[in-house]
CSV table of C-alpha atoms in Angstrom, one decimal:
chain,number,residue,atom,x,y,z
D,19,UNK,CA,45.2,-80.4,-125.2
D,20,UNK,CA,43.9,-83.8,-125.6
D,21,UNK,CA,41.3,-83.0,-128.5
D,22,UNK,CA,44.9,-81.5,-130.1
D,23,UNK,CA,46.7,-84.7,-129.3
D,24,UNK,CA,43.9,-86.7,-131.1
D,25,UNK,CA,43.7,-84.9,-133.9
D,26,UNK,CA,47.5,-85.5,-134.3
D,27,UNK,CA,47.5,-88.8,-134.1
D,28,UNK,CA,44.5,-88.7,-136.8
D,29,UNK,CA,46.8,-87.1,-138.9
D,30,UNK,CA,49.4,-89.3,-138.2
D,31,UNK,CA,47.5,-92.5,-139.0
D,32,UNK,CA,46.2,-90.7,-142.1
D,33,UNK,CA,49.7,-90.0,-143.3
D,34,UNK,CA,51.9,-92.9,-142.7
D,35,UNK,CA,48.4,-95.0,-144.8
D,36,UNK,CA,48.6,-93.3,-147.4
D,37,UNK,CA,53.0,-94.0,-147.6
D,38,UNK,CA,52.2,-97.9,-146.7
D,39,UNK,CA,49.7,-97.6,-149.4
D,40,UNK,CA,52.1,-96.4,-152.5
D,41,UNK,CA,54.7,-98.7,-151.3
D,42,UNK,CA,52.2,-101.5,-151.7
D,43,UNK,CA,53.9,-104.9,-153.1
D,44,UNK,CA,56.8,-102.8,-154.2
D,45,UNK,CA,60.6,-103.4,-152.9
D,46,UNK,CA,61.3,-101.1,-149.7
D,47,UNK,CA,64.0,-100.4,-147.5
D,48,UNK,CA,64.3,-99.3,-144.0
D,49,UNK,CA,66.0,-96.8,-142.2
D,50,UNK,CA,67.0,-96.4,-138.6
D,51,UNK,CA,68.6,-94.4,-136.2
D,52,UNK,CA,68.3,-92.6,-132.8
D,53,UNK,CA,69.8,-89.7,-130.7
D,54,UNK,CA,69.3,-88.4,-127.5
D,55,UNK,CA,67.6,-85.1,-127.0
D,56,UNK,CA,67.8,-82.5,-124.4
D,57,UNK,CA,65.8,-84.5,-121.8
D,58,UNK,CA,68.6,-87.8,-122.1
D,59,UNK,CA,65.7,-89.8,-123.8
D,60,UNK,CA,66.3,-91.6,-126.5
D,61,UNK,CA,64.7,-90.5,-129.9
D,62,UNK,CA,64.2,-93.2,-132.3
D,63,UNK,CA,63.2,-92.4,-135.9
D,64,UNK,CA,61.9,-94.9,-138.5
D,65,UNK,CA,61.8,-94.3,-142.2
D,66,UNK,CA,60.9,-96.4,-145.7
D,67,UNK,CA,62.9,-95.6,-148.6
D,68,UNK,CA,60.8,-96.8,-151.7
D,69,UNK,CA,60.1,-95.7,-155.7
D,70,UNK,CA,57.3,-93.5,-156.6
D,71,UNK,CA,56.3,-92.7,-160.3
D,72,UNK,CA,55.4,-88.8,-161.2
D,73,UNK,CA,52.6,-88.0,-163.4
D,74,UNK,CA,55.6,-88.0,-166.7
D,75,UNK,CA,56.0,-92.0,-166.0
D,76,UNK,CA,60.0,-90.9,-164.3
D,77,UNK,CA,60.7,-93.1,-161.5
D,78,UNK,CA,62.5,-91.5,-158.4
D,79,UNK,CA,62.9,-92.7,-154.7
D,80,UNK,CA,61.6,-91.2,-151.9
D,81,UNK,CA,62.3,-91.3,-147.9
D,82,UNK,CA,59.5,-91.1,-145.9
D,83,UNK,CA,59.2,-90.8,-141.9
D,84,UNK,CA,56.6,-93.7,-140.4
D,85,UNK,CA,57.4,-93.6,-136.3
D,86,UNK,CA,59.1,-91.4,-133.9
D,87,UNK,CA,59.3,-92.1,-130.5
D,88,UNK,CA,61.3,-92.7,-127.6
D,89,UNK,CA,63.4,-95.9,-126.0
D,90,UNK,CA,64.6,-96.8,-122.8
D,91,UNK,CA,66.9,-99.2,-124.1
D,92,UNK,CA,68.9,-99.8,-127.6
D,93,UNK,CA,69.8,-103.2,-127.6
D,94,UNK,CA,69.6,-104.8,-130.9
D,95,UNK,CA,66.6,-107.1,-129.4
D,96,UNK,CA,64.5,-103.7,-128.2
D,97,UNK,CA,65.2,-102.4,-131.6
D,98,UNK,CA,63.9,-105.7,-133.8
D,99,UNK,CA,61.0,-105.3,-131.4
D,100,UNK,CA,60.2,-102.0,-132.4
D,101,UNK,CA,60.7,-102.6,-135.8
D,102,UNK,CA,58.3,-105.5,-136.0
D,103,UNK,CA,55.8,-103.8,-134.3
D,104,UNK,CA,55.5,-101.4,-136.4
D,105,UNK,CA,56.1,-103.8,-140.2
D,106,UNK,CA,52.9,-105.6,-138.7
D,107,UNK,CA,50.9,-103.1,-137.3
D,108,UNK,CA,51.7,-101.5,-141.2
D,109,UNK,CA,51.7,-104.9,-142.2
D,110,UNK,CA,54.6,-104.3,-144.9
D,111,UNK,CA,56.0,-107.5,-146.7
D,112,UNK,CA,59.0,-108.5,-145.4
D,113,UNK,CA,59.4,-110.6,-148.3
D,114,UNK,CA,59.8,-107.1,-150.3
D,115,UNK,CA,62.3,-105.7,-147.7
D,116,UNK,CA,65.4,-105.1,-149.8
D,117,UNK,CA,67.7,-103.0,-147.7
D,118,UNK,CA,68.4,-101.9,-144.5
D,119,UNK,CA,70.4,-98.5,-143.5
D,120,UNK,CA,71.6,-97.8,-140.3
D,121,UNK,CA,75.1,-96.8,-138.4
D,122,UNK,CA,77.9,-98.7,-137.1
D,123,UNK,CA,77.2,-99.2,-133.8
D,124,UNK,CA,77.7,-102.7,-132.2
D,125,UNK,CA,73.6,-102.8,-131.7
D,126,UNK,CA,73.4,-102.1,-135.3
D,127,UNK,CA,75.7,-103.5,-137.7
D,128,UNK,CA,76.9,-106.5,-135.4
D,129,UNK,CA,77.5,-109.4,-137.1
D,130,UNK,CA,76.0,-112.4,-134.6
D,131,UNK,CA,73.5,-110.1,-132.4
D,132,UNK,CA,73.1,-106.9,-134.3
D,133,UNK,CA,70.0,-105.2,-135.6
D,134,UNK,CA,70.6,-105.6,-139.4
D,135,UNK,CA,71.8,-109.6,-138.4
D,136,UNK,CA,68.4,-110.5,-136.6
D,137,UNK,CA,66.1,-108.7,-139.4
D,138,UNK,CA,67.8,-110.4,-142.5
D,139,UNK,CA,66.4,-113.2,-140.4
D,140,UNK,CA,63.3,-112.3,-141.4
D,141,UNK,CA,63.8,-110.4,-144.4
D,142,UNK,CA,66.9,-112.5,-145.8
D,143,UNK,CA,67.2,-109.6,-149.0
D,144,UNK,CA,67.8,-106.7,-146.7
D,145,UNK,CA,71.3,-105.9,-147.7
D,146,UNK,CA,72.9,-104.0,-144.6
D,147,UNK,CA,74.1,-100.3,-146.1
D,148,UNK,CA,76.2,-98.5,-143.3
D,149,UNK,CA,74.9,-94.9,-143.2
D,150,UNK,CA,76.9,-92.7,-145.6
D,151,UNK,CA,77.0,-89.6,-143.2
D,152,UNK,CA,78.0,-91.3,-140.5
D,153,UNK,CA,80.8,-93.0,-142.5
D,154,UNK,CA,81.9,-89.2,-143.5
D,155,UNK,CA,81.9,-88.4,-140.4
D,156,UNK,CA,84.1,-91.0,-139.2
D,157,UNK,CA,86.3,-90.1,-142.2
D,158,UNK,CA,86.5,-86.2,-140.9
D,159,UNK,CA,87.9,-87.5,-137.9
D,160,UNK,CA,90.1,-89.2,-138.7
D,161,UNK,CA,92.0,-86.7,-141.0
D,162,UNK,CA,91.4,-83.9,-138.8
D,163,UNK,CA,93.6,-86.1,-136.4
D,164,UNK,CA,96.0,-86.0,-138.9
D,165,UNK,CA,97.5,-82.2,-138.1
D,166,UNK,CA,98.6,-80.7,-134.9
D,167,UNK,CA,97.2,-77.8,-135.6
D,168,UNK,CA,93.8,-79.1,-136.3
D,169,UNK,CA,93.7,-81.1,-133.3
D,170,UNK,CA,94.6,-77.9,-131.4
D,171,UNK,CA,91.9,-76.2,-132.5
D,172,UNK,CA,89.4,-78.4,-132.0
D,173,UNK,CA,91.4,-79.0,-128.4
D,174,UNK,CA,90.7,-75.5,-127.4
D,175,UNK,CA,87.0,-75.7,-128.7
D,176,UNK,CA,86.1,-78.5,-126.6
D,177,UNK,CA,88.0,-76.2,-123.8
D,178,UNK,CA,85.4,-73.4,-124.4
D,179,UNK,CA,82.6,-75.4,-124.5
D,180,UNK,CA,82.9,-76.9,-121.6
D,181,UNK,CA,84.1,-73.6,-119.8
D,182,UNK,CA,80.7,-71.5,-121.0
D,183,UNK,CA,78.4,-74.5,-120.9
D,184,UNK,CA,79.8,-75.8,-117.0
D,185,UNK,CA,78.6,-72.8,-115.3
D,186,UNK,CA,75.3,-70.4,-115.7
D,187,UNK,CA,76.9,-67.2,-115.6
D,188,UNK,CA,79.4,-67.8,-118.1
D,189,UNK,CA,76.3,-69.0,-120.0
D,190,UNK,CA,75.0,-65.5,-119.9
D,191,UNK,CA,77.9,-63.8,-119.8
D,192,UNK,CA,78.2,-65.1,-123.9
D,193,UNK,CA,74.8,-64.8,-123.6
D,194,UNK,CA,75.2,-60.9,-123.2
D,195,UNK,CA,78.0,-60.5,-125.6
D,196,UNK,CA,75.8,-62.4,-128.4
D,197,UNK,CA,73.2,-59.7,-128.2
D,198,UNK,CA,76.3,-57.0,-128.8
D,199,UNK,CA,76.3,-58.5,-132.1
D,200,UNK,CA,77.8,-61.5,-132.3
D,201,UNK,CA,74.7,-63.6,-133.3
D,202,UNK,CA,75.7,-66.0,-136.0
D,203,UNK,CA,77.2,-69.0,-134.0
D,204,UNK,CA,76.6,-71.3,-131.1
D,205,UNK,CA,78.6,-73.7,-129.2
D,206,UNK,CA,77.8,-77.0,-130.2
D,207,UNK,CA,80.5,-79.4,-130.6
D,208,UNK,CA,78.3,-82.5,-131.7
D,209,UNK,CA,80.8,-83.0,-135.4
D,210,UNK,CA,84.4,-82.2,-135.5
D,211,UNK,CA,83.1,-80.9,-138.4
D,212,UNK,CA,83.7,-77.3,-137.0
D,213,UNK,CA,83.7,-73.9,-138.4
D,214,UNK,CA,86.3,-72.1,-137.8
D,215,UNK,CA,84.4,-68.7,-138.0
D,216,UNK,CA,83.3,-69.7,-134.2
D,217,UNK,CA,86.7,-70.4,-132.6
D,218,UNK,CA,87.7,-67.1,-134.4
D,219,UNK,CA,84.5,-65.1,-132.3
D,220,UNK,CA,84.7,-67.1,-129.4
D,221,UNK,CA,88.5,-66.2,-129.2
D,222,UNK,CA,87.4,-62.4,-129.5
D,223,UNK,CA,85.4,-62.6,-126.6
D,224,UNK,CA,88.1,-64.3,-124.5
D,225,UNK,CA,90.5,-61.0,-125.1
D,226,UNK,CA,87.4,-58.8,-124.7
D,227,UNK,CA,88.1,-56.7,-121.5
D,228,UNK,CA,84.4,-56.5,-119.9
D,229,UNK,CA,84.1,-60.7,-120.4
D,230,UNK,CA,87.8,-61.3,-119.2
D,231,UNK,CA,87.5,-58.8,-115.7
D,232,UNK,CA,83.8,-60.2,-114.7
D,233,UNK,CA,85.1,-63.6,-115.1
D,234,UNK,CA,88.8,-63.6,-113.7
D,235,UNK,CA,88.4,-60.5,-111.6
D,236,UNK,CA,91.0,-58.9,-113.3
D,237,UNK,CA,91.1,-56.5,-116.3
D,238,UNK,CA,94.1,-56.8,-119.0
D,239,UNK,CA,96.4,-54.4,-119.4
C-alpha cells in the first residue's frame, strides 16, 4: 500500500508539472471551492483555468485540477494559506493571476476579510467571478419559493428523506423495494433542483401495502 501511495504521488507531481509548465508566463486564473464528504471532512479542490493552443493554431481554455485535500477549518486566512502554499511550491506568477472564481460565502467573496479580498492583495488583477452554478442555484431557489405547490413538494421530500434516512430499517426497507425494480433514483436532497420522477416513486412506495404494514404495523384497507 505504501509503494501504491508513492507511485501516486509520482504521478501526481508528474501531472500538475507538466499543467504549471503550459501555463508558463501566461495569464491564469484560479478556482476554489470545498464540500464535505461522507466522513464530515472538509474537501478542498484547487484548479487553474488558463489558454492552451491545439496543433491548428485555435486558442481554447482549459480547467485543470492542481490539489485536493482536506481542511479542518475554512476561514478566509486558512484558505490564502493554502492557496499560497501551493502558488509557491508551483511557483506560479502572481503577477499573471487574472481571475479568481469561487462562491458567495462570507469566507469567500467578503469584502474586508474574504478570500478573493486578501489574494487581490497579492495578485491586485484577480477579478473576483462569483461561481455561475452556484448563482443558478441560488436563482432555483428562489423561484421554486415562488409557488405553493412547489414548496410543497419539495416540503414533503425533505419529509421522506429524513423519514428513510433517520432510521436503518427504513433504510432497507427502500432498500428492498429498490431491488423490486425501482432502481433509477436516490434520496439525496443536496439542490432543490429535484426531479420529480422520485417524489412520484417514493410516493408509490408510501401506498405500497408490504412497506406501509412493516412500518406502521397496520395494513391499508
Amino acid at each position: 500500500r505504501l509503494n501504491q501511495s508513492r507511485l501516486l504521488n509520482v504521478i501526481k507531481d508528474r501531472v500538475v508539472n507538466t499543467i504549471v509548465k503550459r501555463i508558463g508566463k501566461n495569464p491564469w486564473t484560479i478556482i476554489l471551492d470545498s464540500t464535505q464528504d461522507t466522513s464530515k471532512k472538509e474537501a478542498v479542490v484547487i484548479l487553474v483555468r488558463y489558454l492552451e493552443t491545439d496543433d491548428e493554431g485555435r486558442v481554447f481554455p482549459v480547467e485543470r485540477i492542481i490539489n485536493a485535500s482536506s481542511l479542518t477549518r475554512t476561514t478566509s486566512q486558512e484558505l490564502l494559506n493554502r492557496v499560497e502554499n501551493l502558488v509557491n511550491k508551483l511557483q506560479l506568477d502572481y503577477s499573471k493571476l487574472v481571475g479568481q472564481a469561487y462562491d458567495g460565502a462570507n469566507n469567500m467573496f467578503g469584502g474586508i476579510t474574504g478570500l478573493q479580498t486578501r489574494l487581490q492583495a497579492k495578485a491586485p488583477h484577480a477579478l473576483y467571478v462569483w461561481c455561475h452554478a452556484h448563482r443558478l442555484n441560488l436563482v432555483s431557489t428562489q423561484a421554486m419559493s415562488c409557488t405553493t405547490e412547489m414548496k410543497n413538494c419539495i416540503g414533503v421530500l425533505g419529509e421522506l428523506h429524513s423519514f428513510f434516512s433517520g432510521h436503518v430499517r427504513y433504510g432497507v426497507l427502500l432498500g428492498e423495494q429498490r431491488q423490486k425494480g425501482n432502481n433509477s433514483y436516490c434520496l439525496s436532497l443536496s439542490s432543490p433542483m429535484v426531479d420529480l420522477k422520485r417524489f412520484l416513486i417514493i410516493f408509490n412506495l408510501l401506498n405500497s401495502r408490504s412497506l406501509l404494514a412493516t412500518v406502521t404495523g397496520k395494513v391499508r384497507k
